[in-house]
PDB file of C-alpha atoms in Angstrom:
ATOM      1  CA  UNK A 856      37.763  17.021 -61.648  1.00  0.00           C
ATOM      2  CA  UNK A 857      34.191  15.855 -62.438  1.00  0.00           C
ATOM      3  CA  UNK A 858      33.920  14.002 -65.863  1.00  0.00           C
ATOM      4  CA  UNK A 859      30.487  13.732 -67.469  1.00  0.00           C
ATOM      5  CA  UNK A 860      29.345  10.133 -68.033  1.00  0.00           C
ATOM      6  CA  UNK A 861      29.892   9.217 -71.818  1.00  0.00           C
ATOM      7  CA  UNK A 862      26.256   8.311 -72.509  1.00  0.00           C
ATOM      8  CA  UNK A 863      25.019  11.704 -71.152  1.00  0.00           C
ATOM      9  CA  UNK A 864      27.438  13.448 -73.256  1.00  0.00           C
ATOM     10  CA  UNK A 865      26.281  11.594 -76.344  1.00  0.00           C
ATOM     11  CA  UNK A 866      22.710  12.350 -75.636  1.00  0.00           C
ATOM     12  CA  UNK A 867      23.178  15.975 -75.230  1.00  0.00           C
ATOM     13  CA  UNK A 868      25.360  16.222 -78.345  1.00  0.00           C
ATOM     14  CA  UNK A 869      22.612  14.342 -80.397  1.00  0.00           C
ATOM     15  CA  UNK A 870      19.978  16.687 -79.039  1.00  0.00           C
ATOM     16  CA  UNK A 871      22.053  19.647 -79.934  1.00  0.00           C
ATOM     17  CA  UNK A 872      22.928  18.441 -83.440  1.00  0.00           C
ATOM     18  CA  UNK A 873      18.997  17.610 -84.021  1.00  0.00           C
ATOM     19  CA  UNK A 874      18.124  21.071 -82.926  1.00  0.00           C
ATOM     20  CA  UNK A 875      20.750  22.634 -85.219  1.00  0.00           C
ATOM     21  CA  UNK A 876      19.542  20.493 -88.150  1.00  0.00           C
ATOM     22  CA  UNK A 877      15.836  21.526 -87.628  1.00  0.00           C
ATOM     23  CA  UNK A 878      16.747  24.995 -87.380  1.00  0.00           C
ATOM     24  CA  UNK A 879      18.961  24.923 -90.449  1.00  0.00           C
ATOM     25  CA  UNK A 880      15.941  23.733 -92.516  1.00  0.00           C
ATOM     26  CA  UNK A 881      13.154  26.235 -92.029  1.00  0.00           C
ATOM     27  CA  UNK A 882      11.335  24.810 -95.133  1.00  0.00           C
ATOM     28  CA  UNK A 883      11.108  21.406 -93.543  1.00  0.00           C
ATOM     29  CA  UNK A 884       9.945  22.918 -90.247  1.00  0.00           C
ATOM     30  CA  UNK A 885       7.171  24.900 -91.929  1.00  0.00           C
ATOM     31  CA  UNK A 886       5.987  21.915 -93.824  1.00  0.00           C
ATOM     32  CA  UNK A 887       6.019  19.639 -90.797  1.00  0.00           C
ATOM     33  CA  UNK A 888       4.113  22.348 -88.666  1.00  0.00           C
ATOM     34  CA  UNK A 889       1.397  22.636 -91.430  1.00  0.00           C
ATOM     35  CA  UNK A 890       0.918  18.863 -91.515  1.00  0.00           C
ATOM     36  CA  UNK A 891       0.762  18.756 -87.720  1.00  0.00           C
ATOM     37  CA  UNK A 892      -1.891  21.503 -87.799  1.00  0.00           C
ATOM     38  CA  UNK A 893      -3.877  19.660 -90.401  1.00  0.00           C
ATOM     39  CA  UNK A 894      -3.760  16.368 -88.404  1.00  0.00           C
ATOM     40  CA  UNK A 895      -4.867  18.430 -85.346  1.00  0.00           C
ATOM     41  CA  UNK A 896      -7.872  19.654 -87.281  1.00  0.00           C
ATOM     42  CA  UNK A 897      -8.823  16.315 -88.841  1.00  0.00           C
ATOM     43  CA  UNK A 898      -8.022  14.034 -85.702  1.00  0.00           C
ATOM     44  CA  UNK A 899      -8.481  11.002 -87.899  1.00  0.00           C
ATOM     45  CA  UNK A 900      -5.761   9.575 -90.417  1.00  0.00           C
ATOM     46  CA  UNK A 901      -6.965   6.849 -92.838  1.00  0.00           C
ATOM     47  CA  UNK A 902      -4.388   4.142 -93.484  1.00  0.00           C
ATOM     48  CA  UNK A 903      -4.540   2.622 -96.839  1.00  0.00           C
ATOM     49  CA  UNK A 904      -3.128  -0.549 -97.975  1.00  0.00           C
ATOM     50  CA  UNK A 905      -3.196  -0.795-101.804  1.00  0.00           C
ATOM     51  CA  UNK A 906      -1.555  -2.399-104.650  1.00  0.00           C
ATOM     52  CA  UNK A 907      -3.576  -1.161-107.535  1.00  0.00           C
ATOM     53  CA  UNK A 908      -2.869   2.357-108.791  1.00  0.00           C
ATOM     54  CA  UNK A 909      -6.340   3.167-110.004  1.00  0.00           C
ATOM     55  CA  UNK A 910      -8.166   1.764-106.842  1.00  0.00           C
ATOM     56  CA  UNK A 911      -5.878   3.721-104.684  1.00  0.00           C
ATOM     57  CA  UNK A 912      -6.510   7.087-106.537  1.00  0.00           C
ATOM     58  CA  UNK A 913     -10.213   6.399-106.392  1.00  0.00           C
ATOM     59  CA  UNK A 914      -9.983   5.586-102.670  1.00  0.00           C
ATOM     60  CA  UNK A 915      -8.085   8.566-101.802  1.00  0.00           C
ATOM     61  CA  UNK A 916     -10.182  10.953-103.730  1.00  0.00           C
ATOM     62  CA  UNK A 917     -13.361   9.437-102.146  1.00  0.00           C
ATOM     63  CA  UNK A 918     -11.906   9.952 -98.674  1.00  0.00           C
ATOM     64  CA  UNK A 919     -11.055  13.506 -99.401  1.00  0.00           C
ATOM     65  CA  UNK A 920     -14.489  14.110-100.891  1.00  0.00           C
ATOM     66  CA  UNK A 921     -16.059  13.071 -97.455  1.00  0.00           C
ATOM     67  CA  UNK A 922     -13.710  15.131 -95.380  1.00  0.00           C
ATOM     68  CA  UNK A 923     -10.606  13.217 -94.818  1.00  0.00           C
ATOM     69  CA  UNK A 924      -7.947  15.196 -96.666  1.00  0.00           C
ATOM     70  CA  UNK A 925      -4.904  13.422 -95.410  1.00  0.00           C
ATOM     71  CA  UNK A 926      -3.909   9.843 -95.873  1.00  0.00           C
ATOM     72  CA  UNK A 927      -1.115   7.251 -95.144  1.00  0.00           C
ATOM     73  CA  UNK A 928      -0.253   4.856 -97.694  1.00  0.00           C
ATOM     74  CA  UNK A 929       1.563   1.943 -96.442  1.00  0.00           C
ATOM     75  CA  UNK A 930       4.574   0.377 -98.132  1.00  0.00           C
ATOM     76  CA  UNK A 931       3.234  -3.231 -97.458  1.00  0.00           C
ATOM     77  CA  UNK A 932       2.619  -4.257-101.040  1.00  0.00           C
ATOM     78  CA  UNK A 933       4.663  -5.001-104.014  1.00  0.00           C
ATOM     79  CA  UNK A 934       3.696  -2.049-105.948  1.00  0.00           C
ATOM     80  CA  UNK A 935       3.370   0.295-103.069  1.00  0.00           C
ATOM     81  CA  UNK A 936       5.867   2.895-104.045  1.00  0.00           C
ATOM     82  CA  UNK A 937       4.457   3.283-107.536  1.00  0.00           C
ATOM     83  CA  UNK A 938       0.969   3.577-105.964  1.00  0.00           C
ATOM     84  CA  UNK A 939       2.269   6.243-103.704  1.00  0.00           C
ATOM     85  CA  UNK A 940       3.836   8.205-106.519  1.00  0.00           C
ATOM     86  CA  UNK A 941       0.710   7.964-108.630  1.00  0.00           C
ATOM     87  CA  UNK A 942      -1.650   9.129-105.786  1.00  0.00           C
ATOM     88  CA  UNK A 943       0.566  12.066-104.885  1.00  0.00           C
ATOM     89  CA  UNK A 944       0.438  13.268-108.518  1.00  0.00           C
ATOM     90  CA  UNK A 945      -3.349  12.516-109.200  1.00  0.00           C
ATOM     91  CA  UNK A 946      -4.517  14.042-105.812  1.00  0.00           C
ATOM     92  CA  UNK A 947      -2.441  17.316-105.214  1.00  0.00           C
ATOM     93  CA  UNK A 948      -5.093  18.638-102.693  1.00  0.00           C
ATOM     94  CA  UNK A 949      -4.710  15.686-100.344  1.00  0.00           C
ATOM     95  CA  UNK A 950      -1.858  15.490 -97.769  1.00  0.00           C
ATOM     96  CA  UNK A 951      -0.435  12.154 -98.859  1.00  0.00           C
ATOM     97  CA  UNK A 952       2.150  10.456 -96.609  1.00  0.00           C
ATOM     98  CA  UNK A 953       3.826   6.948 -96.438  1.00  0.00           C
ATOM     99  CA  UNK A 954       3.819   4.507 -93.730  1.00  0.00           C
ATOM    100  CA  UNK A 955       5.819   1.477 -92.906  1.00  0.00           C
ATOM    101  CA  UNK A 956       9.164   3.171 -93.741  1.00  0.00           C
ATOM    102  CA  UNK A 957      11.839   0.745 -92.453  1.00  0.00           C
ATOM    103  CA  UNK A 958      15.097   1.996 -93.969  1.00  0.00           C
ATOM    104  CA  UNK A 959      16.871   5.025 -95.023  1.00  0.00           C
ATOM    105  CA  UNK A 960      16.643   3.773 -98.660  1.00  0.00           C
ATOM    106  CA  UNK A 961      12.833   3.752 -98.327  1.00  0.00           C
ATOM    107  CA  UNK A 962      12.774   7.197 -96.746  1.00  0.00           C
ATOM    108  CA  UNK A 963      14.623   8.531 -99.847  1.00  0.00           C
ATOM    109  CA  UNK A 964      12.337   6.633-102.204  1.00  0.00           C
ATOM    110  CA  UNK A 965       9.328   8.288-100.412  1.00  0.00           C
ATOM    111  CA  UNK A 966      10.796  11.721-100.710  1.00  0.00           C
ATOM    112  CA  UNK A 967      11.487  11.126-104.371  1.00  0.00           C
ATOM    113  CA  UNK A 968       7.813  10.452-104.915  1.00  0.00           C
ATOM    114  CA  UNK A 969       6.846  13.920-103.644  1.00  0.00           C
ATOM    115  CA  UNK A 970       4.878  12.570-100.619  1.00  0.00           C
ATOM    116  CA  UNK A 971       4.263  14.986 -97.883  1.00  0.00           C
ATOM    117  CA  UNK A 972       5.474  13.031 -95.010  1.00  0.00           C
ATOM    118  CA  UNK A 973       6.816   9.674 -93.729  1.00  0.00           C
ATOM    119  CA  UNK A 974       5.843   7.406 -90.864  1.00  0.00           C
ATOM    120  CA  UNK A 975       7.606   4.404 -89.452  1.00  0.00           C
ATOM    121  CA  UNK A 976       6.172   1.572 -87.076  1.00  0.00           C
ATOM    122  CA  UNK A 977       9.281   1.874 -85.035  1.00  0.00           C
ATOM    123  CA  UNK A 978      12.728   3.626 -84.551  1.00  0.00           C
ATOM    124  CA  UNK A 979      16.375   2.781 -84.939  1.00  0.00           C
ATOM    125  CA  UNK A 980      19.470   5.084 -84.613  1.00  0.00           C
ATOM    126  CA  UNK A 981      20.231   4.745 -88.216  1.00  0.00           C
ATOM    127  CA  UNK A 982      16.732   5.450 -89.484  1.00  0.00           C
ATOM    128  CA  UNK A 983      16.286   8.390 -86.949  1.00  0.00           C
ATOM    129  CA  UNK A 984      19.720   9.984 -88.157  1.00  0.00           C
ATOM    130  CA  UNK A 985      18.653   9.626 -91.802  1.00  0.00           C
ATOM    131  CA  UNK A 986      15.232  11.189 -91.083  1.00  0.00           C
ATOM    132  CA  UNK A 987      16.682  14.115 -89.198  1.00  0.00           C
ATOM    133  CA  UNK A 988      19.136  14.885 -92.092  1.00  0.00           C
ATOM    134  CA  UNK A 989      16.292  14.424 -94.631  1.00  0.00           C
ATOM    135  CA  UNK A 990      14.001  17.268 -95.792  1.00  0.00           C
ATOM    136  CA  UNK A 991      10.987  15.002 -95.606  1.00  0.00           C
ATOM    137  CA  UNK A 992       8.711  15.574 -92.599  1.00  0.00           C
ATOM    138  CA  UNK A 993       8.697  12.544 -90.563  1.00  0.00           C
ATOM    139  CA  UNK A 994       7.051  10.906 -87.753  1.00  0.00           C
ATOM    140  CA  UNK A 995       9.052   7.905 -85.931  1.00  0.00           C
ATOM    141  CA  UNK A 996       7.134   5.069 -84.311  1.00  0.00           C
ATOM    142  CA  UNK A 997       7.407   4.409 -80.599  1.00  0.00           C
ATOM    143  CA  UNK A 998       6.310   1.638 -78.141  1.00  0.00           C
ATOM    144  CA  UNK A 999       7.603   3.219 -74.880  1.00  0.00           C
ATOM    145  CA  UNK A1000       9.935   5.533 -73.020  1.00  0.00           C
ATOM    146  CA  UNK A1001      13.308   4.206 -74.464  1.00  0.00           C
ATOM    147  CA  UNK A1002      11.960   4.673 -77.992  1.00  0.00           C
ATOM    148  CA  UNK A1003      10.609   8.075 -77.319  1.00  0.00           C
ATOM    149  CA  UNK A1004      13.878   9.187 -75.845  1.00  0.00           C
ATOM    150  CA  UNK A1005      15.763   8.198 -79.021  1.00  0.00           C
ATOM    151  CA  UNK A1006      13.146  10.180 -80.945  1.00  0.00           C
ATOM    152  CA  UNK A1007      13.630  13.121 -78.945  1.00  0.00           C
ATOM    153  CA  UNK A1008      17.472  12.932 -79.280  1.00  0.00           C
ATOM    154  CA  UNK A1009      16.996  13.290 -82.978  1.00  0.00           C
ATOM    155  CA  UNK A1010      14.473  16.229 -82.655  1.00  0.00           C
ATOM    156  CA  UNK A1011      11.207  14.355 -83.082  1.00  0.00           C
ATOM    157  CA  UNK A1012       8.391  15.241 -80.455  1.00  0.00           C
ATOM    158  CA  UNK A1013       5.362  14.027 -82.625  1.00  0.00           C
ATOM    159  CA  UNK A1014       5.388  10.305 -82.840  1.00  0.00           C
ATOM    160  CA  UNK A1015       3.385   7.310 -83.775  1.00  0.00           C
ATOM    161  CA  UNK A1016       2.467   4.942 -80.926  1.00  0.00           C
ATOM    162  CA  UNK A1017       2.353   1.391 -82.384  1.00  0.00           C
ATOM    163  CA  UNK A1018       0.802  -1.075 -81.877  1.00  0.00           C
ATOM    164  CA  UNK A1019      -1.448   1.091 -79.780  1.00  0.00           C
ATOM    165  CA  UNK A1020      -3.699  -1.649 -78.647  1.00  0.00           C
ATOM    166  CA  UNK A1021      -0.753  -3.897 -77.567  1.00  0.00           C
ATOM    167  CA  UNK A1022       1.299  -1.283 -75.972  1.00  0.00           C
ATOM    168  CA  UNK A1023      -1.372   0.237 -73.694  1.00  0.00           C
ATOM    169  CA  UNK A1024      -3.073   2.791 -75.779  1.00  0.00           C
ATOM    170  CA  UNK A1025      -4.511   5.762 -73.873  1.00  0.00           C
ATOM    171  CA  UNK A1026      -2.922   4.299 -70.668  1.00  0.00           C
ATOM    172  CA  UNK A1027       0.495   4.403 -72.326  1.00  0.00           C
ATOM    173  CA  UNK A1028      -0.067   7.922 -73.746  1.00  0.00           C
ATOM    174  CA  UNK A1029      -1.133   9.241 -70.309  1.00  0.00           C
ATOM    175  CA  UNK A1030       1.813   7.540 -68.671  1.00  0.00           C
ATOM    176  CA  UNK A1031       4.407   9.010 -71.191  1.00  0.00           C
ATOM    177  CA  UNK A1032       2.634  12.349 -70.825  1.00  0.00           C
ATOM    178  CA  UNK A1033       4.194  12.719 -67.423  1.00  0.00           C
ATOM    179  CA  UNK A1034       7.947  12.669 -68.137  1.00  0.00           C
ATOM    180  CA  UNK A1035       7.422  13.831 -71.759  1.00  0.00           C
ATOM    181  CA  UNK A1036       4.710  16.657 -71.466  1.00  0.00           C
ATOM    182  CA  UNK A1037       5.622  18.295 -74.925  1.00  0.00           C
ATOM    183  CA  UNK A1038       5.269  15.083 -76.981  1.00  0.00           C
ATOM    184  CA  UNK A1039       2.086  14.456 -79.110  1.00  0.00           C
ATOM    185  CA  UNK A1040       0.986  11.010 -80.275  1.00  0.00           C
ATOM    186  CA  UNK A1041      -0.775   9.574 -83.293  1.00  0.00           C
ATOM    187  CA  UNK A1042      -2.164   6.312 -82.205  1.00  0.00           C
ATOM    188  CA  UNK A1043      -2.551   3.410 -84.708  1.00  0.00           C
ATOM    189  CA  UNK A1044      -2.854  -0.355 -84.299  1.00  0.00           C
ATOM    190  CA  UNK A1045      -6.371  -1.730 -83.074  1.00  0.00           C
ATOM    191  CA  UNK A1046      -7.983   1.718 -83.337  1.00  0.00           C
ATOM    192  CA  UNK A1047     -11.532   1.488 -84.194  1.00  0.00           C
ATOM    193  CA  UNK A1048     -14.424   4.021 -84.795  1.00  0.00           C
ATOM    194  CA  UNK A1049     -15.845   3.054 -81.444  1.00  0.00           C
ATOM    195  CA  UNK A1050     -12.574   3.779 -79.578  1.00  0.00           C
ATOM    196  CA  UNK A1051     -11.534   6.806 -81.524  1.00  0.00           C
ATOM    197  CA  UNK A1052     -13.610   9.468 -79.349  1.00  0.00           C
ATOM    198  CA  UNK A1053     -12.275   8.314 -76.012  1.00  0.00           C
ATOM    199  CA  UNK A1054      -8.600   8.292 -77.486  1.00  0.00           C
ATOM    200  CA  UNK A1055      -8.946  11.622 -78.859  1.00  0.00           C
ATOM    201  CA  UNK A1056     -10.283  13.016 -75.543  1.00  0.00           C
ATOM    202  CA  UNK A1057      -6.568  12.385 -74.090  1.00  0.00           C
ATOM    203  CA  UNK A1058      -4.811  15.973 -74.469  1.00  0.00           C
ATOM    204  CA  UNK A1059      -1.581  14.762 -75.750  1.00  0.00           C
ATOM    205  CA  UNK A1060      -3.017  12.443 -78.406  1.00  0.00           C
ATOM    206  CA  UNK A1061      -2.970  14.491 -81.803  1.00  0.00           C
ATOM    207  CA  UNK A1062      -4.834  11.911 -83.962  1.00  0.00           C
ATOM    208  CA  UNK A1063      -5.601   8.302 -84.479  1.00  0.00           C
ATOM    209  CA  UNK A1064      -4.976   6.322 -87.465  1.00  0.00           C
ATOM    210  CA  UNK A1065      -6.675   3.205 -88.909  1.00  0.00           C
ATOM    211  CA  UNK A1066      -7.746   1.278 -91.959  1.00  0.00           C
ATOM    212  CA  UNK A1067     -11.376   0.966 -90.897  1.00  0.00           C
ATOM    213  CA  UNK A1068     -12.317   3.709 -93.335  1.00  0.00           C
ATOM    214  CA  UNK A1069     -10.973   1.926 -96.211  1.00  0.00           C
ATOM    215  CA  UNK A1070     -10.994  -1.808 -95.654  1.00  0.00           C
ATOM    216  CA  UNK A1071      -9.615  -4.097 -98.288  1.00  0.00           C
ATOM    217  CA  UNK A1072     -12.807  -5.906 -99.147  1.00  0.00           C
ATOM    218  CA  UNK A1073     -14.583  -2.607-100.089  1.00  0.00           C
ATOM    219  CA  UNK A1074     -11.641  -1.447-102.247  1.00  0.00           C
ATOM    220  CA  UNK A1075     -11.527  -4.789-104.069  1.00  0.00           C
ATOM    221  CA  UNK A1076     -15.231  -4.509-104.713  1.00  0.00           C
ATOM    222  CA  UNK A1077     -14.858  -1.000-105.886  1.00  0.00           C
ATOM    223  CA  UNK A1078     -17.681  -0.027-103.422  1.00  0.00           C
ATOM    224  CA  UNK A1079     -16.743   3.738-103.125  1.00  0.00           C
ATOM    225  CA  UNK A1080     -20.258   4.790-101.775  1.00  0.00           C
ATOM    226  CA  UNK A1081     -19.543   2.341 -98.828  1.00  0.00           C
ATOM    227  CA  UNK A1082     -16.063   3.826 -98.365  1.00  0.00           C
ATOM    228  CA  UNK A1083     -17.475   7.400 -98.605  1.00  0.00           C
ATOM    229  CA  UNK A1084     -20.041   6.705 -95.926  1.00  0.00           C
ATOM    230  CA  UNK A1085     -17.347   5.186 -93.592  1.00  0.00           C
ATOM    231  CA  UNK A1086     -15.148   8.281 -94.307  1.00  0.00           C
ATOM    232  CA  UNK A1087     -18.010  10.745 -93.412  1.00  0.00           C
ATOM    233  CA  UNK A1088     -18.577   9.007 -90.181  1.00  0.00           C
ATOM    234  CA  UNK A1089     -14.928   8.921 -89.392  1.00  0.00           C
ATOM    235  CA  UNK A1090     -14.537  12.640 -90.063  1.00  0.00           C
ATOM    236  CA  UNK A1091     -17.495  13.365 -87.827  1.00  0.00           C
ATOM    237  CA  UNK A1092     -16.001  11.160 -85.118  1.00  0.00           C
ATOM    238  CA  UNK A1093     -12.757  13.339 -85.442  1.00  0.00           C
ATOM    239  CA  UNK A1094     -14.776  16.464 -84.560  1.00  0.00           C
ATOM    240  CA  UNK A1095     -16.645  15.304 -81.565  1.00  0.00           C
TER     241      UNK A1095
END
């Protein structure tokens, strides 16, 4: 009698459970599809690192004014969760997500702020399972094929490729497109205004992200005109 290898059985079981979980939460699926559609239209996702609530609100409002109506706020600063909650409340017309989610607890805290989505720089089995069970739309981070297989086991086929410049960028996206043709990538890490058009020409790259639209120096200087100009140029680059 043939006996299926335990690892294969576990993989199939995880994939089935992920599919059942997704199908059991049509609200999450609809929200996720809406966010993906918005990112597909914008092609450029600003990544904001901020620890001051008022500066963050002003920055996100400025980005939206110049065409960038989705933003990722990273959880890299001491006050990041409070900043996230305040921006979500103050900017209801912006698709505000949280980046640098590392633990299931952070995932829950992000969901409690009312954020539209969550993003991680990597993936672990524990976090992937928690995200699959959560009602928060979520994009795990991957650095290669093994990470991507883990993401797919839990039902995630839109992922963050990070750090893009160190893991191969467009070359990695092309390489992974062969065995994983239905996966779409958001590239972050080392992406610039100059490199964005070439990256976005690759068919399986959904969008690119970066902080060049809202650099810390301009935020600290409250130079919203300069940030607006950077946002306008980035928004235009996403439509080329």
